[in-house]
Amino acid sequence: MNLLISLLAMGAGYLVGSISFARLVTRLFAPEQDISKIEIEVPGSEARFESGAISATSVRLHLGPKYGCLTGILDILKGTIPALAFKLWQPEAPYYLLAAGMAAVGHNWPIYYRFKGGRGMSPIMGGMLVVDWLGVVITNTLGLLSDLVIKST
């Protein structure tokens, strides 16, 4: 593997991953909302779940499922696009894995937002779409179906 291309893949993945679509979507559609804190009561107990991650989940909880879905898709794409670009450009070498991994790192610790980001699940899924898109579709479909079966029993 070429060191320069490796560094380019890692840098591109990190910089694209550092774009916070949760912040951008919120700023565009609900600028008055503060999505930096999630507090949810745990059903059947007095416990509360709290999170400070800035993510599609926090957008969904504060702005609704339409904007949460938009944010999730954009976050998936920021893992997919750099990885796919490197896979198409250098198909014989695994530079796309470096780009995909660093997109998740950039999502979690974005340079543009003082290293305070999300949890990285969407960009990981985006990178996995490049690695094995059929596996992502099958595992997510089976997960959804098993959840529906469990909830119906």
mmCIF file with all atom_site columns, C-alpha atoms in Angstrom:
data_model
loop_
_atom_site.group_PDB
_atom_site.id
_atom_site.type_symbol
_atom_site.label_atom_id
_atom_site.label_alt_id
_atom_site.label_comp_id
_atom_site.label_asym_id
_atom_site.label_entity_id
_atom_site.label_seq_id
_atom_site.pdbx_PDB_ins_code
_atom_site.Cartn_x
_atom_site.Cartn_y
_atom_site.Cartn_z
_atom_site.occupancy
_atom_site.B_iso_or_equiv
_atom_site.pdbx_formal_charge
_atom_site.auth_seq_id
_atom_site.auth_comp_id
_atom_site.auth_asym_id
_atom_site.auth_atom_id
_atom_site.pdbx_PDB_model_num
ATOM 1   C CA . MET A 1 1   ? 0.000   0.000   0.000  1.00 0.00 ? 1   MET A CA 1
ATOM 2   C CA . ASN A 1 2   ? 1.122   3.512   -0.796 1.00 0.00 ? 2   ASN A CA 1
ATOM 3   C CA . LEU A 1 3   ? 1.602   5.691   2.318  1.00 0.00 ? 3   LEU A CA 1
ATOM 4   C CA . LEU A 1 4   ? 0.515   8.895   0.564  1.00 0.00 ? 4   LEU A CA 1
ATOM 5   C CA . ILE A 1 5   ? -2.732  7.360   -0.702 1.00 0.00 ? 5   ILE A CA 1
ATOM 6   C CA . SER A 1 6   ? -3.336  5.848   2.748  1.00 0.00 ? 6   SER A CA 1
ATOM 7   C CA . LEU A 1 7   ? -2.972  9.268   4.369  1.00 0.00 ? 7   LEU A CA 1
ATOM 8   C CA . LEU A 1 8   ? -5.205  10.803  1.697  1.00 0.00 ? 8   LEU A CA 1
ATOM 9   C CA . ALA A 1 9   ? -7.902  8.163   2.326  1.00 0.00 ? 9   ALA A CA 1
ATOM 10  C CA . MET A 1 10  ? -7.718  8.663   6.088  1.00 0.00 ? 10  MET A CA 1
ATOM 11  C CA . GLY A 1 11  ? -7.769  12.458  5.808  1.00 0.00 ? 11  GLY A CA 1
ATOM 12  C CA . ALA A 1 12  ? -10.657 12.501  3.342  1.00 0.00 ? 12  ALA A CA 1
ATOM 13  C CA . GLY A 1 13  ? -12.664 10.033  5.426  1.00 0.00 ? 13  GLY A CA 1
ATOM 14  C CA . TYR A 1 14  ? -12.044 12.003  8.619  1.00 0.00 ? 14  TYR A CA 1
ATOM 15  C CA . LEU A 1 15  ? -12.881 15.407  7.135  1.00 0.00 ? 15  LEU A CA 1
ATOM 16  C CA . VAL A 1 16  ? -16.071 14.191  5.454  1.00 0.00 ? 16  VAL A CA 1
ATOM 17  C CA . GLY A 1 17  ? -17.011 12.251  8.600  1.00 0.00 ? 17  GLY A CA 1
ATOM 18  C CA . SER A 1 18  ? -16.555 15.411  10.672 1.00 0.00 ? 18  SER A CA 1
ATOM 19  C CA . ILE A 1 19  ? -19.460 17.120  8.905  1.00 0.00 ? 19  ILE A CA 1
ATOM 20  C CA . SER A 1 20  ? -22.273 17.118  11.463 1.00 0.00 ? 20  SER A CA 1
ATOM 21  C CA . PHE A 1 21  ? -25.486 16.687  9.529  1.00 0.00 ? 21  PHE A CA 1
ATOM 22  C CA . ALA A 1 22  ? -27.392 16.604  12.829 1.00 0.00 ? 22  ALA A CA 1
ATOM 23  C CA . ARG A 1 23  ? -26.249 20.158  13.519 1.00 0.00 ? 23  ARG A CA 1
ATOM 24  C CA . LEU A 1 24  ? -26.807 21.292  9.919  1.00 0.00 ? 24  LEU A CA 1
ATOM 25  C CA . VAL A 1 25  ? -30.318 19.818  9.654  1.00 0.00 ? 25  VAL A CA 1
ATOM 26  C CA . THR A 1 26  ? -31.262 21.322  13.007 1.00 0.00 ? 26  THR A CA 1
ATOM 27  C CA . ARG A 1 27  ? -29.812 24.713  12.105 1.00 0.00 ? 27  ARG A CA 1
ATOM 28  C CA . LEU A 1 28  ? -31.695 24.660  8.794  1.00 0.00 ? 28  LEU A CA 1
ATOM 29  C CA . PHE A 1 29  ? -35.113 23.419  9.949  1.00 0.00 ? 29  PHE A CA 1
ATOM 30  C CA . ALA A 1 30  ? -35.307 24.321  13.668 1.00 0.00 ? 30  ALA A CA 1
ATOM 31  C CA . PRO A 1 31  ? -32.560 26.808  14.580 1.00 0.00 ? 31  PRO A CA 1
ATOM 32  C CA . GLU A 1 32  ? -34.084 27.461  18.009 1.00 0.00 ? 32  GLU A CA 1
ATOM 33  C CA . GLN A 1 33  ? -33.804 23.790  19.065 1.00 0.00 ? 33  GLN A CA 1
ATOM 34  C CA . ASP A 1 34  ? -30.968 22.534  21.287 1.00 0.00 ? 34  ASP A CA 1
ATOM 35  C CA . ILE A 1 35  ? -30.329 18.886  20.377 1.00 0.00 ? 35  ILE A CA 1
ATOM 36  C CA . SER A 1 36  ? -27.222 18.498  22.514 1.00 0.00 ? 36  SER A CA 1
ATOM 37  C CA . LYS A 1 37  ? -29.037 16.726  25.343 1.00 0.00 ? 37  LYS A CA 1
ATOM 38  C CA . ILE A 1 38  ? -31.247 13.657  25.342 1.00 0.00 ? 38  ILE A CA 1
ATOM 39  C CA . GLU A 1 39  ? -33.184 12.687  28.456 1.00 0.00 ? 39  GLU A CA 1
ATOM 40  C CA . ILE A 1 40  ? -35.600 9.752   28.280 1.00 0.00 ? 40  ILE A CA 1
ATOM 41  C CA . GLU A 1 41  ? -37.425 8.049   31.109 1.00 0.00 ? 41  GLU A CA 1
ATOM 42  C CA . VAL A 1 42  ? -36.821 4.290   31.247 1.00 0.00 ? 42  VAL A CA 1
ATOM 43  C CA . PRO A 1 43  ? -40.236 2.568   31.231 1.00 0.00 ? 43  PRO A CA 1
ATOM 44  C CA . GLY A 1 44  ? -41.066 0.681   34.421 1.00 0.00 ? 44  GLY A CA 1
ATOM 45  C CA . SER A 1 45  ? -38.422 2.376   36.556 1.00 0.00 ? 45  SER A CA 1
ATOM 46  C CA . GLU A 1 46  ? -37.373 5.707   37.949 1.00 0.00 ? 46  GLU A CA 1
ATOM 47  C CA . ALA A 1 47  ? -34.148 5.627   35.932 1.00 0.00 ? 47  ALA A CA 1
ATOM 48  C CA . ARG A 1 48  ? -33.439 8.048   33.104 1.00 0.00 ? 48  ARG A CA 1
ATOM 49  C CA . PHE A 1 49  ? -31.302 7.620   30.015 1.00 0.00 ? 49  PHE A CA 1
ATOM 50  C CA . GLU A 1 50  ? -29.171 10.675  29.285 1.00 0.00 ? 50  GLU A CA 1
ATOM 51  C CA . SER A 1 51  ? -26.868 11.319  26.338 1.00 0.00 ? 51  SER A CA 1
ATOM 52  C CA . GLY A 1 52  ? -24.946 14.277  25.040 1.00 0.00 ? 52  GLY A CA 1
ATOM 53  C CA . ALA A 1 53  ? -24.205 12.779  21.622 1.00 0.00 ? 53  ALA A CA 1
ATOM 54  C CA . ILE A 1 54  ? -25.185 14.884  18.627 1.00 0.00 ? 54  ILE A CA 1
ATOM 55  C CA . SER A 1 55  ? -26.718 12.363  16.242 1.00 0.00 ? 55  SER A CA 1
ATOM 56  C CA . ALA A 1 56  ? -29.652 11.380  14.049 1.00 0.00 ? 56  ALA A CA 1
ATOM 57  C CA . THR A 1 57  ? -31.264 9.957   17.181 1.00 0.00 ? 57  THR A CA 1
ATOM 58  C CA . SER A 1 58  ? -31.148 13.308  18.945 1.00 0.00 ? 58  SER A CA 1
ATOM 59  C CA . VAL A 1 59  ? -32.566 14.992  15.827 1.00 0.00 ? 59  VAL A CA 1
ATOM 60  C CA . ARG A 1 60  ? -35.389 12.417  15.706 1.00 0.00 ? 60  ARG A CA 1
ATOM 61  C CA . LEU A 1 61  ? -36.225 12.894  19.374 1.00 0.00 ? 61  LEU A CA 1
ATOM 62  C CA . HIS A 1 62  ? -36.232 16.699  19.166 1.00 0.00 ? 62  HIS A CA 1
ATOM 63  C CA . LEU A 1 63  ? -37.481 17.406  15.611 1.00 0.00 ? 63  LEU A CA 1
ATOM 64  C CA . GLY A 1 64  ? -39.344 14.232  14.657 1.00 0.00 ? 64  GLY A CA 1
ATOM 65  C CA . PRO A 1 65  ? -38.802 11.125  12.531 1.00 0.00 ? 65  PRO A CA 1
ATOM 66  C CA . LYS A 1 66  ? -38.746 12.929  9.167  1.00 0.00 ? 66  LYS A CA 1
ATOM 67  C CA . TYR A 1 67  ? -35.700 15.010  10.097 1.00 0.00 ? 67  TYR A CA 1
ATOM 68  C CA . GLY A 1 68  ? -34.117 12.143  12.033 1.00 0.00 ? 68  GLY A CA 1
ATOM 69  C CA . CYS A 1 69  ? -34.367 9.932   8.933  1.00 0.00 ? 69  CYS A CA 1
ATOM 70  C CA . LEU A 1 70  ? -32.895 12.663  6.724  1.00 0.00 ? 70  LEU A CA 1
ATOM 71  C CA . THR A 1 71  ? -29.996 13.059  9.145  1.00 0.00 ? 71  THR A CA 1
ATOM 72  C CA . GLY A 1 72  ? -29.434 9.306   9.312  1.00 0.00 ? 72  GLY A CA 1
ATOM 73  C CA . ILE A 1 73  ? -29.319 8.991   5.523  1.00 0.00 ? 73  ILE A CA 1
ATOM 74  C CA . LEU A 1 74  ? -26.865 11.879  5.229  1.00 0.00 ? 74  LEU A CA 1
ATOM 75  C CA . ASP A 1 75  ? -24.699 10.323  7.974  1.00 0.00 ? 75  ASP A CA 1
ATOM 76  C CA . ILE A 1 76  ? -24.740 6.968   6.154  1.00 0.00 ? 76  ILE A CA 1
ATOM 77  C CA . LEU A 1 77  ? -23.659 8.726   2.954  1.00 0.00 ? 77  LEU A CA 1
ATOM 78  C CA . LYS A 1 78  ? -20.694 10.381  4.650  1.00 0.00 ? 78  LYS A CA 1
ATOM 79  C CA . GLY A 1 79  ? -19.358 6.897   5.345  1.00 0.00 ? 79  GLY A CA 1
ATOM 80  C CA . THR A 1 80  ? -20.309 5.566   1.912  1.00 0.00 ? 80  THR A CA 1
ATOM 81  C CA . ILE A 1 81  ? -19.061 8.315   -0.397 1.00 0.00 ? 81  ILE A CA 1
ATOM 82  C CA . PRO A 1 82  ? -15.375 8.496   0.638  1.00 0.00 ? 82  PRO A CA 1
ATOM 83  C CA . ALA A 1 83  ? -15.134 4.701   0.874  1.00 0.00 ? 83  ALA A CA 1
ATOM 84  C CA . LEU A 1 84  ? -16.784 4.209   -2.512 1.00 0.00 ? 84  LEU A CA 1
ATOM 85  C CA . ALA A 1 85  ? -14.571 6.866   -4.108 1.00 0.00 ? 85  ALA A CA 1
ATOM 86  C CA . PHE A 1 86  ? -11.412 5.077   -2.947 1.00 0.00 ? 86  PHE A CA 1
ATOM 87  C CA . LYS A 1 87  ? -12.770 1.646   -3.873 1.00 0.00 ? 87  LYS A CA 1
ATOM 88  C CA . LEU A 1 88  ? -13.490 2.853   -7.407 1.00 0.00 ? 88  LEU A CA 1
ATOM 89  C CA . TRP A 1 89  ? -10.191 4.709   -7.711 1.00 0.00 ? 89  TRP A CA 1
ATOM 90  C CA . GLN A 1 90  ? -7.950  2.019   -6.204 1.00 0.00 ? 90  GLN A CA 1
ATOM 91  C CA . PRO A 1 91  ? -9.927  -1.256  -6.384 1.00 0.00 ? 91  PRO A CA 1
ATOM 92  C CA . GLU A 1 92  ? -6.879  -3.470  -5.818 1.00 0.00 ? 92  GLU A CA 1
ATOM 93  C CA . ALA A 1 93  ? -5.991  -1.985  -2.416 1.00 0.00 ? 93  ALA A CA 1
ATOM 94  C CA . PRO A 1 94  ? -8.040  -1.596  0.781  1.00 0.00 ? 94  PRO A CA 1
ATOM 95  C CA . TYR A 1 95  ? -7.796  2.207   0.976  1.00 0.00 ? 95  TYR A CA 1
ATOM 96  C CA . TYR A 1 96  ? -11.593 2.310   1.089  1.00 0.00 ? 96  TYR A CA 1
ATOM 97  C CA . LEU A 1 97  ? -11.463 0.623   4.507  1.00 0.00 ? 97  LEU A CA 1
ATOM 98  C CA . LEU A 1 98  ? -9.264  3.428   5.832  1.00 0.00 ? 98  LEU A CA 1
ATOM 99  C CA . ALA A 1 99  ? -11.661 6.059   4.449  1.00 0.00 ? 99  ALA A CA 1
ATOM 100 C CA . ALA A 1 100 ? -14.694 4.283   5.929  1.00 0.00 ? 100 ALA A CA 1
ATOM 101 C CA . GLY A 1 101 ? -13.089 3.828   9.345  1.00 0.00 ? 101 GLY A CA 1
ATOM 102 C CA . MET A 1 102 ? -11.930 7.416   9.533  1.00 0.00 ? 102 MET A CA 1
ATOM 103 C CA . ALA A 1 103 ? -15.395 8.667   8.525  1.00 0.00 ? 103 ALA A CA 1
ATOM 104 C CA . ALA A 1 104 ? -16.699 7.011   11.697 1.00 0.00 ? 104 ALA A CA 1
ATOM 105 C CA . VAL A 1 105 ? -13.861 8.540   13.731 1.00 0.00 ? 105 VAL A CA 1
ATOM 106 C CA . GLY A 1 106 ? -14.651 11.974  12.261 1.00 0.00 ? 106 GLY A CA 1
ATOM 107 C CA . HIS A 1 107 ? -18.338 11.493  13.085 1.00 0.00 ? 107 HIS A CA 1
ATOM 108 C CA . ASN A 1 108 ? -17.531 10.667  16.711 1.00 0.00 ? 108 ASN A CA 1
ATOM 109 C CA . TRP A 1 109 ? -14.795 13.293  17.176 1.00 0.00 ? 109 TRP A CA 1
ATOM 110 C CA . PRO A 1 110 ? -15.379 16.007  14.545 1.00 0.00 ? 110 PRO A CA 1
ATOM 111 C CA . ILE A 1 111 ? -12.622 18.561  14.139 1.00 0.00 ? 111 ILE A CA 1
ATOM 112 C CA . TYR A 1 112 ? -15.165 21.215  13.121 1.00 0.00 ? 112 TYR A CA 1
ATOM 113 C CA . TYR A 1 113 ? -17.137 20.937  16.395 1.00 0.00 ? 113 TYR A CA 1
ATOM 114 C CA . ARG A 1 114 ? -14.492 20.681  19.115 1.00 0.00 ? 114 ARG A CA 1
ATOM 115 C CA . PHE A 1 115 ? -14.405 16.875  18.890 1.00 0.00 ? 115 PHE A CA 1
ATOM 116 C CA . LYS A 1 116 ? -17.974 16.461  20.198 1.00 0.00 ? 116 LYS A CA 1
ATOM 117 C CA . GLY A 1 117 ? -20.003 14.295  17.852 1.00 0.00 ? 117 GLY A CA 1
ATOM 118 C CA . GLY A 1 118 ? -22.290 11.311  17.557 1.00 0.00 ? 118 GLY A CA 1
ATOM 119 C CA . ARG A 1 119 ? -21.873 7.618   18.231 1.00 0.00 ? 119 ARG A CA 1
ATOM 120 C CA . GLY A 1 120 ? -20.827 6.551   14.720 1.00 0.00 ? 120 GLY A CA 1
ATOM 121 C CA . MET A 1 121 ? -23.393 3.896   13.819 1.00 0.00 ? 121 MET A CA 1
ATOM 122 C CA . SER A 1 122 ? -24.613 5.539   10.607 1.00 0.00 ? 122 SER A CA 1
ATOM 123 C CA . PRO A 1 123 ? -21.191 6.147   9.030  1.00 0.00 ? 123 PRO A CA 1
ATOM 124 C CA . ILE A 1 124 ? -20.174 2.601   9.991  1.00 0.00 ? 124 ILE A CA 1
ATOM 125 C CA . MET A 1 125 ? -23.234 1.310   8.165  1.00 0.00 ? 125 MET A CA 1
ATOM 126 C CA . GLY A 1 126 ? -22.325 3.513   5.198  1.00 0.00 ? 126 GLY A CA 1
ATOM 127 C CA . GLY A 1 127 ? -18.839 2.041   5.073  1.00 0.00 ? 127 GLY A CA 1
ATOM 128 C CA . MET A 1 128 ? -20.252 -1.456  5.378  1.00 0.00 ? 128 MET A CA 1
ATOM 129 C CA . LEU A 1 129 ? -22.480 -0.779  2.353  1.00 0.00 ? 129 LEU A CA 1
ATOM 130 C CA . VAL A 1 130 ? -19.278 -0.441  0.319  1.00 0.00 ? 130 VAL A CA 1
ATOM 131 C CA . VAL A 1 131 ? -17.693 -3.529  1.886  1.00 0.00 ? 131 VAL A CA 1
ATOM 132 C CA . ASP A 1 132 ? -20.763 -5.799  1.490  1.00 0.00 ? 132 ASP A CA 1
ATOM 133 C CA . TRP A 1 133 ? -24.025 -4.043  0.627  1.00 0.00 ? 133 TRP A CA 1
ATOM 134 C CA . LEU A 1 134 ? -25.994 -7.287  0.444  1.00 0.00 ? 134 LEU A CA 1
ATOM 135 C CA . GLY A 1 135 ? -24.909 -8.281  3.949  1.00 0.00 ? 135 GLY A CA 1
ATOM 136 C CA . VAL A 1 136 ? -26.083 -4.917  5.294  1.00 0.00 ? 136 VAL A CA 1
ATOM 137 C CA . VAL A 1 137 ? -29.476 -5.280  3.605  1.00 0.00 ? 137 VAL A CA 1
ATOM 138 C CA . ILE A 1 138 ? -29.961 -8.885  4.771  1.00 0.00 ? 138 ILE A CA 1
ATOM 139 C CA . THR A 1 139 ? -28.887 -8.328  8.386  1.00 0.00 ? 139 THR A CA 1
ATOM 140 C CA . ASN A 1 140 ? -31.006 -5.188  8.741  1.00 0.00 ? 140 ASN A CA 1
ATOM 141 C CA . THR A 1 141 ? -34.030 -6.911  7.187  1.00 0.00 ? 141 THR A CA 1
ATOM 142 C CA . LEU A 1 142 ? -33.640 -9.935  9.476  1.00 0.00 ? 142 LEU A CA 1
ATOM 143 C CA . GLY A 1 143 ? -33.246 -7.635  12.473 1.00 0.00 ? 143 GLY A CA 1
ATOM 144 C CA . LEU A 1 144 ? -36.417 -5.749  11.583 1.00 0.00 ? 144 LEU A CA 1
ATOM 145 C CA . LEU A 1 145 ? -38.374 -8.966  11.011 1.00 0.00 ? 145 LEU A CA 1
ATOM 146 C CA . SER A 1 146 ? -37.186 -10.531 14.271 1.00 0.00 ? 146 SER A CA 1
ATOM 147 C CA . ASP A 1 147 ? -38.185 -7.364  16.132 1.00 0.00 ? 147 ASP A CA 1
ATOM 148 C CA . LEU A 1 148 ? -41.656 -7.506  14.585 1.00 0.00 ? 148 LEU A CA 1
ATOM 149 C CA . VAL A 1 149 ? -42.024 -11.190 15.532 1.00 0.00 ? 149 VAL A CA 1
ATOM 150 C CA . ILE A 1 150 ? -40.867 -10.590 19.111 1.00 0.00 ? 150 ILE A CA 1
ATOM 151 C CA . LYS A 1 151 ? -43.186 -7.610  19.583 1.00 0.00 ? 151 LYS A CA 1
ATOM 152 C CA . SER A 1 152 ? -46.179 -9.498  18.193 1.00 0.00 ? 152 SER A CA 1
ATOM 153 C CA . THR A 1 153 ? -45.798 -12.433 20.629 1.00 0.00 ? 153 THR A CA 1
#
